Amino acid sequence: MRWMWIDRVLELVPGERMVAIKNISLAEEHLHEHFAADPERGLPACPVMPASLIIEGMAQTSGILVGQVGAFREKVVLAKISIARIDRDAFPGDTLRYTATIERMDEAGASTRGVIERLDLHGQGEPEQIGRVDLMFSHVDRNRSGLAFPEHNFVFGESFRTLLQSSGFAME
Amino acid sequence: MTRDEIFEKVREVLVDALGVDDDEVTPDARLASDLGAESIDFLDITFKLEQVFEFKISEGEMFPTNVAQDPTYVQDGKVTPKGIAELRAKLPHFDFSEFEKDPQLRRIADVFTVSAIVSFVERKLDTNVAA
């Protein structure tokens, strides 16, 4: 399994905002455990996208937005989840839309705001906001602790390159 | 803006950035050992202060940077007298008098108190008005 929690980038305004979508599919193994049926308690299976992976989706969206500013040369790592609120569940067949905006950014890192919406099936009706995820990213090469990190950029690898290319955006 | 007004705004920033309760943010509270701030929180606090007080804080202006890497500042895990003098000159909002008695580098975060942040903002606002 590839650790990719967004499927397509819809919009990228450099240094400002990025919009990406995630289509939730029953082919995702973890949905069959989250949550499996519980015959003893008479509960049917209830596949729900885990909130932790919704946060990861927003972290990937926001991380690409922040990384793009430095042409993906900086290693941008998630350093803090400032706010994570998921108010409604998301199910197989749903599309999640992640909108990330940069709130502040300097050489050491960035803070981002993120809104998560659920688009209903077939795109009918209004998107419903189901959560907020605000994050902080650190540029690890310029971190203040003085720790050394590997030279190669382990953050933005081949999978992200493919995602951006298939969405019609160049990584360079 | 009075010092009390600045303190109230700084308190809000710290409650927000560190997830602590209002009453934990006292003037003497140390950001790291009392309020649990980690390195990324210092950047978060910097961003939030910039937003609330509408000024720009440059790197090294509020918290010291690269102290540990500089041998003229640190020897055998202790900050040298020259290092302390430089820190005082660059960061006048911090009170180094207690730290000076046992200047071990790992204790330096103890000077980052709530009242030091208030003093930083106070000086910064004064300078902005003067400029």
Short mmCIF file of C-alpha atoms in Angstrom, two decimals:
data_model
loop_
_atom_site.label_atom_id
_atom_site.label_comp_id
_atom_site.label_asym_id
_atom_site.label_seq_id
_atom_site.Cartn_x
_atom_site.Cartn_y
_atom_site.Cartn_z
CA MET A 1 0.00 0.00 0.00
CA ARG A 2 1.24 3.48 -0.82
CA TRP A 3 0.98 6.09 1.90
CA MET A 4 -1.06 8.49 -0.23
CA TRP A 5 -4.20 9.92 1.31
CA ILE A 6 -5.16 12.32 -1.44
CA ASP A 7 -6.05 11.28 -4.98
CA ARG A 8 -5.90 14.48 -6.96
CA VAL A 9 -4.86 18.10 -6.62
CA LEU A 10 -7.60 20.36 -7.97
CA GLU A 11 -6.09 23.74 -7.35
CA LEU A 12 -2.71 25.08 -6.32
CA VAL A 13 -2.16 28.78 -5.75
CA PRO A 14 1.56 28.92 -4.84
CA GLY A 15 2.20 30.16 -1.31
CA GLU A 16 -1.52 30.61 -0.69
CA ARG A 17 -3.81 27.64 -0.95
CA MET A 18 -4.26 24.16 -2.26
CA VAL A 19 -7.37 22.07 -2.81
CA ALA A 20 -7.21 18.29 -3.08
CA ILE A 21 -9.71 15.45 -3.05
CA LYS A 22 -9.77 11.97 -1.60
CA ASN A 23 -12.20 9.35 -2.84
CA ILE A 24 -13.00 6.84 -0.14
CA SER A 25 -13.15 3.28 -1.46
CA LEU A 26 -14.27 0.00 0.03
CA ALA A 27 -11.14 -1.49 -1.51
CA GLU A 28 -9.17 0.12 1.31
CA GLU A 29 -8.38 -2.76 3.64
CA HIS A 30 -8.52 -0.80 6.86
CA LEU A 31 -12.18 0.14 6.36
CA HIS A 32 -13.11 -3.50 6.93
CA GLU A 33 -11.63 -3.34 10.40
CA HIS A 34 -12.81 0.18 11.12
CA PHE A 35 -15.38 -0.98 12.06
CA ALA A 36 -15.97 -4.69 11.58
CA ALA A 37 -19.28 -6.33 12.45
CA ASP A 38 -19.66 -7.45 16.04
CA PRO A 39 -22.08 -10.42 15.96
CA GLU A 40 -21.94 -10.87 19.72
CA ARG A 41 -23.35 -7.42 20.26
CA GLY A 42 -25.51 -7.67 17.16
CA LEU A 43 -23.74 -4.79 15.44
CA PRO A 44 -23.37 -4.74 11.64
CA ALA A 45 -20.14 -3.67 9.93
CA CYS A 46 -19.72 0.09 9.74
CA PRO A 47 -16.89 1.18 7.45
CA VAL A 48 -15.87 4.74 8.34
CA MET A 49 -12.78 6.68 7.23
CA PRO A 50 -10.56 6.92 10.35
CA ALA A 51 -10.20 10.50 11.61
CA SER A 52 -6.43 9.98 11.91
CA LEU A 53 -6.24 9.36 8.15
CA ILE A 54 -8.38 12.42 7.45
CA ILE A 55 -5.77 14.38 9.40
CA GLU A 56 -3.05 12.69 7.32
CA GLY A 57 -4.88 13.71 4.13
CA MET A 58 -4.90 17.30 5.28
CA ALA A 59 -1.24 17.02 6.32
CA GLN A 60 -0.36 15.85 2.79
CA THR A 61 -2.42 18.63 1.20
CA SER A 62 -0.94 21.32 3.45
CA GLY A 63 2.55 19.81 3.26
CA ILE A 64 2.62 19.94 -0.54
CA LEU A 65 1.38 23.53 -0.41
CA VAL A 66 4.20 24.48 1.99
CA GLY A 67 6.83 22.39 0.18
CA GLN A 68 5.97 23.93 -3.19
CA VAL A 69 7.04 27.37 -1.93
CA GLY A 70 10.62 26.10 -1.66
CA ALA A 71 10.31 24.13 -4.93
CA PHE A 72 10.26 20.89 -2.84
CA ARG A 73 13.94 21.28 -1.97
CA GLU A 74 13.24 21.78 1.75
CA LYS A 75 12.23 18.85 3.91
CA VAL A 76 8.86 19.87 5.24
CA VAL A 77 7.65 17.75 8.15
CA LEU A 78 4.48 17.85 10.18
CA ALA A 79 5.46 19.22 13.58
CA LYS A 80 2.21 20.02 15.35
CA ILE A 81 -1.50 19.45 15.05
CA SER A 82 -2.83 22.75 16.38
CA ILE A 83 -6.52 21.95 15.86
CA ALA A 84 -8.22 18.75 14.72
CA ARG A 85 -11.99 18.65 14.74
CA ILE A 86 -13.90 16.04 12.79
CA ASP A 87 -17.62 16.52 13.35
CA ARG A 88 -19.10 14.00 10.93
CA ASP A 89 -18.18 10.58 9.60
CA ALA A 90 -17.14 9.91 6.01
CA PHE A 91 -18.08 6.66 4.27
CA PRO A 92 -17.02 4.59 1.24
CA GLY A 93 -18.26 6.33 -1.88
CA ASP A 94 -17.84 9.78 -0.36
CA THR A 95 -15.38 12.31 -1.70
CA LEU A 96 -13.52 14.47 0.78
CA ARG A 97 -12.30 17.87 -0.30
CA TYR A 98 -9.33 19.29 1.58
CA THR A 99 -8.71 23.03 1.34
CA ALA A 100 -5.45 24.16 2.92
CA THR A 101 -4.28 27.75 3.26
CA ILE A 102 -0.97 29.09 4.54
CA GLU A 103 -1.51 31.32 7.52
CA ARG A 104 2.12 32.23 8.23
CA MET A 105 5.45 31.07 6.96
CA ASP A 106 9.12 31.84 7.49
CA GLU A 107 12.50 30.12 7.10
CA ALA A 108 11.90 27.84 10.09
CA GLY A 109 8.42 26.61 9.24
CA ALA A 110 4.79 27.36 8.47
CA SER A 111 1.32 27.29 9.99
CA THR A 112 -1.67 26.24 7.90
CA ARG A 113 -5.45 26.21 8.19
CA GLY A 114 -7.47 23.40 6.75
CA VAL A 115 -11.14 22.85 6.00
CA ILE A 116 -12.51 19.40 5.21
CA GLU A 117 -15.74 19.04 3.26
CA ARG A 118 -17.70 16.01 2.19
CA LEU A 119 -19.09 16.12 -1.31
CA ASP A 120 -22.21 14.05 -1.67
CA LEU A 121 -22.56 11.32 -4.27
CA HIS A 122 -22.70 12.39 -7.89
CA GLY A 123 -21.83 15.96 -6.93
CA GLN A 124 -25.40 16.96 -6.18
CA GLY A 125 -26.22 19.35 -3.37
CA GLU A 126 -23.94 21.60 -1.37
CA PRO A 127 -20.62 20.35 0.02
CA GLU A 128 -20.87 19.80 3.75
CA GLN A 129 -18.06 20.95 6.03
CA ILE A 130 -17.17 18.05 8.30
CA GLY A 131 -14.04 19.27 10.02
CA ARG A 132 -11.08 21.59 10.58
CA VAL A 133 -7.43 20.64 10.79
CA ASP A 134 -4.84 23.36 11.45
CA LEU A 135 -1.21 22.29 11.35
CA MET A 136 2.37 23.45 11.80
CA PHE A 137 5.24 22.35 9.62
CA SER A 138 8.94 22.58 10.29
CA HIS A 139 11.69 22.94 7.72
CA VAL A 140 13.93 20.31 9.22
CA ASP A 141 17.10 21.54 7.53
CA ARG A 142 16.68 24.83 9.33
CA ASN A 143 15.36 23.51 12.57
CA ARG A 144 16.52 25.21 15.72
CA SER A 145 17.57 22.09 17.56
CA GLY A 146 20.61 21.65 15.32
CA LEU A 147 19.85 17.99 14.55
CA ALA A 148 21.26 16.54 11.36
CA PHE A 149 18.94 14.95 8.80
CA PRO A 150 19.74 12.89 5.70
CA GLU A 151 20.72 14.84 2.58
CA HIS A 152 18.13 13.40 0.24
CA ASN A 153 14.59 14.68 0.40
CA PHE A 154 12.74 11.82 2.07
CA VAL A 155 9.53 13.86 2.34
CA PHE A 156 8.63 14.54 -1.28
CA GLY A 157 9.28 11.28 -3.07
CA GLU A 158 8.10 9.60 -6.23
CA SER A 159 4.48 9.18 -5.09
CA PHE A 160 4.03 12.91 -4.64
CA ARG A 161 5.65 13.56 -8.01
CA THR A 162 3.16 11.16 -9.62
CA LEU A 163 0.23 12.75 -7.82
CA LEU A 164 1.16 16.25 -8.96
CA GLN A 165 1.87 15.14 -12.52
CA SER A 166 -1.37 13.22 -12.85
CA SER A 167 -3.21 16.26 -11.52
CA GLY A 168 -1.60 18.42 -14.19
CA PHE A 169 0.96 20.20 -12.00
CA ALA A 170 4.72 20.04 -12.43
CA MET A 171 6.83 19.38 -9.37
CA GLU A 172 9.72 21.58 -10.48
CA MET B 1 -1.08 49.46 25.41
CA THR B 2 -0.40 48.88 29.11
CA ARG B 3 1.70 45.98 30.40
CA ASP B 4 -1.46 44.37 31.81
CA GLU B 5 -3.19 44.57 28.44
CA ILE B 6 -0.15 43.04 26.76
CA PHE B 7 -0.09 40.29 29.39
CA GLU B 8 -3.74 39.41 28.70
CA LYS B 9 -3.08 39.09 24.97
CA VAL B 10 0.09 37.07 25.56
CA ARG B 11 -1.90 34.83 27.89
CA GLU B 12 -4.45 34.18 25.14
CA VAL B 13 -1.66 33.35 22.69
CA LEU B 14 -0.08 30.87 25.11
CA VAL B 15 -3.39 29.23 26.03
CA ASP B 16 -4.05 28.79 22.34
CA ALA B 17 -0.56 27.62 21.34
CA LEU B 18 0.16 25.34 24.28
CA GLY B 19 -3.30 24.10 25.21
CA VAL B 20 -2.88 25.21 28.84
CA ASP B 21 -5.47 26.73 31.18
CA ASP B 22 -5.74 30.49 31.76
CA ASP B 23 -4.63 30.25 35.36
CA GLU B 24 -1.47 28.32 34.50
CA VAL B 25 -0.17 31.31 32.56
CA THR B 26 1.34 33.35 35.39
CA PRO B 27 4.14 35.90 34.88
CA ASP B 28 6.73 33.57 36.41
CA ALA B 29 5.67 30.46 34.50
CA ARG B 30 8.45 29.03 32.32
CA LEU B 31 7.33 28.18 28.80
CA ALA B 32 9.12 24.84 28.62
CA SER B 33 9.26 23.34 32.11
CA ASP B 34 5.98 24.76 33.45
CA LEU B 35 3.81 25.10 30.34
CA GLY B 36 5.23 22.18 28.36
CA ALA B 37 6.40 24.11 25.28
CA GLU B 38 8.46 22.13 22.77
CA SER B 39 10.64 23.52 20.00
CA ILE B 40 7.88 23.85 17.38
CA ASP B 41 5.74 25.71 19.94
CA PHE B 42 8.28 28.53 19.99
CA LEU B 43 7.66 29.04 16.28
CA ASP B 44 3.90 28.79 16.86
CA ILE B 45 4.11 31.42 19.63
CA THR B 46 6.18 33.67 17.35
CA PHE B 47 3.60 33.41 14.53
CA LYS B 48 0.69 34.06 16.88
CA LEU B 49 2.34 37.10 18.50
CA GLU B 50 3.01 38.53 15.03
CA GLN B 51 -0.65 38.10 14.19
CA VAL B 52 -2.04 39.55 17.42
CA PHE B 53 0.34 42.51 17.73
CA GLU B 54 0.76 43.13 14.01
CA PHE B 55 4.54 43.23 13.91
CA LYS B 56 7.21 41.05 12.35
CA ILE B 57 9.60 39.10 14.55
CA SER B 58 12.80 38.12 12.81
CA GLU B 59 14.70 34.94 13.56
CA GLY B 60 16.77 35.25 16.73
CA GLU B 61 14.98 38.40 17.84
CA MET B 62 12.80 36.82 20.53
CA PHE B 63 14.51 33.49 21.27
CA PRO B 64 18.24 32.82 20.91
CA THR B 65 19.38 30.82 17.88
CA ASN B 66 22.55 28.85 17.20
CA VAL B 67 23.87 29.32 20.73
CA ALA B 68 24.79 25.67 21.16
CA GLN B 69 26.73 25.49 17.91
CA ASP B 70 29.04 28.41 18.65
CA PRO B 71 32.18 27.48 20.69
CA THR B 72 32.67 31.08 21.85
CA TYR B 73 29.23 30.87 23.47
CA VAL B 74 29.30 27.37 24.88
CA GLN B 75 32.15 25.35 26.37
CA ASP B 76 31.77 22.03 28.19
CA GLY B 77 28.00 22.34 28.17
CA LYS B 78 28.09 25.74 29.84
CA VAL B 79 27.42 29.17 28.40
CA THR B 80 30.58 31.29 28.68
CA PRO B 81 30.58 34.78 30.28
CA LYS B 82 31.09 36.19 26.79
CA GLY B 83 28.07 34.18 25.63
CA ILE B 84 25.92 35.51 28.44
CA ALA B 85 27.02 39.08 27.72
CA GLU B 86 26.08 38.65 24.06
CA LEU B 87 22.73 37.08 24.94
CA ARG B 88 21.99 39.99 27.29
CA ALA B 89 22.79 42.51 24.58
CA LYS B 90 20.74 40.72 21.92
CA LEU B 91 17.84 39.63 24.10
CA PRO B 92 17.35 42.31 26.77
CA HIS B 93 13.84 41.03 27.59
CA PHE B 94 15.24 37.94 29.32
CA ASP B 95 16.53 37.97 32.89
CA PHE B 96 19.77 35.99 32.97
CA SER B 97 20.68 36.73 36.63
CA GLU B 98 19.52 33.34 37.97
CA PHE B 99 20.84 31.45 34.97
CA GLU B 100 24.26 33.07 35.35
CA LYS B 101 24.82 31.34 38.71
CA ASP B 102 24.83 27.91 37.03
CA PRO B 103 25.01 28.61 33.29
CA GLN B 104 24.46 25.09 31.99
CA LEU B 105 23.13 25.18 28.45
CA ARG B 106 20.32 22.73 29.19
CA ARG B 107 18.95 25.21 31.76
CA ILE B 108 18.76 28.10 29.32
CA ALA B 109 15.09 27.51 28.49
CA ASP B 110 14.30 28.44 32.11
CA VAL B 111 14.79 32.12 31.25
CA PHE B 112 11.90 31.93 28.74
CA THR B 113 9.17 33.05 31.12
CA VAL B 114 5.77 34.54 30.43
CA SER B 115 6.86 37.92 31.79
CA ALA B 116 9.91 37.88 29.48
CA ILE B 117 7.57 37.49 26.50
CA VAL B 118 5.47 40.39 27.81
CA SER B 119 8.65 42.49 28.12
CA PHE B 120 9.64 41.57 24.58
CA VAL B 121 6.29 42.71 23.22
CA GLU B 122 6.40 45.88 25.33
CA ARG B 123 9.83 46.85 23.96
CA LYS B 124 8.86 45.93 20.45
CA LEU B 125 5.70 48.05 20.53
CA ASP B 126 7.68 50.99 21.99
CA THR B 127 10.28 50.71 19.24
CA ASN B 128 7.59 50.55 16.58
CA VAL B 129 5.96 53.71 17.91
CA ALA B 130 9.33 55.47 18.11
CA ALA B 131 10.13 54.41 14.55
#
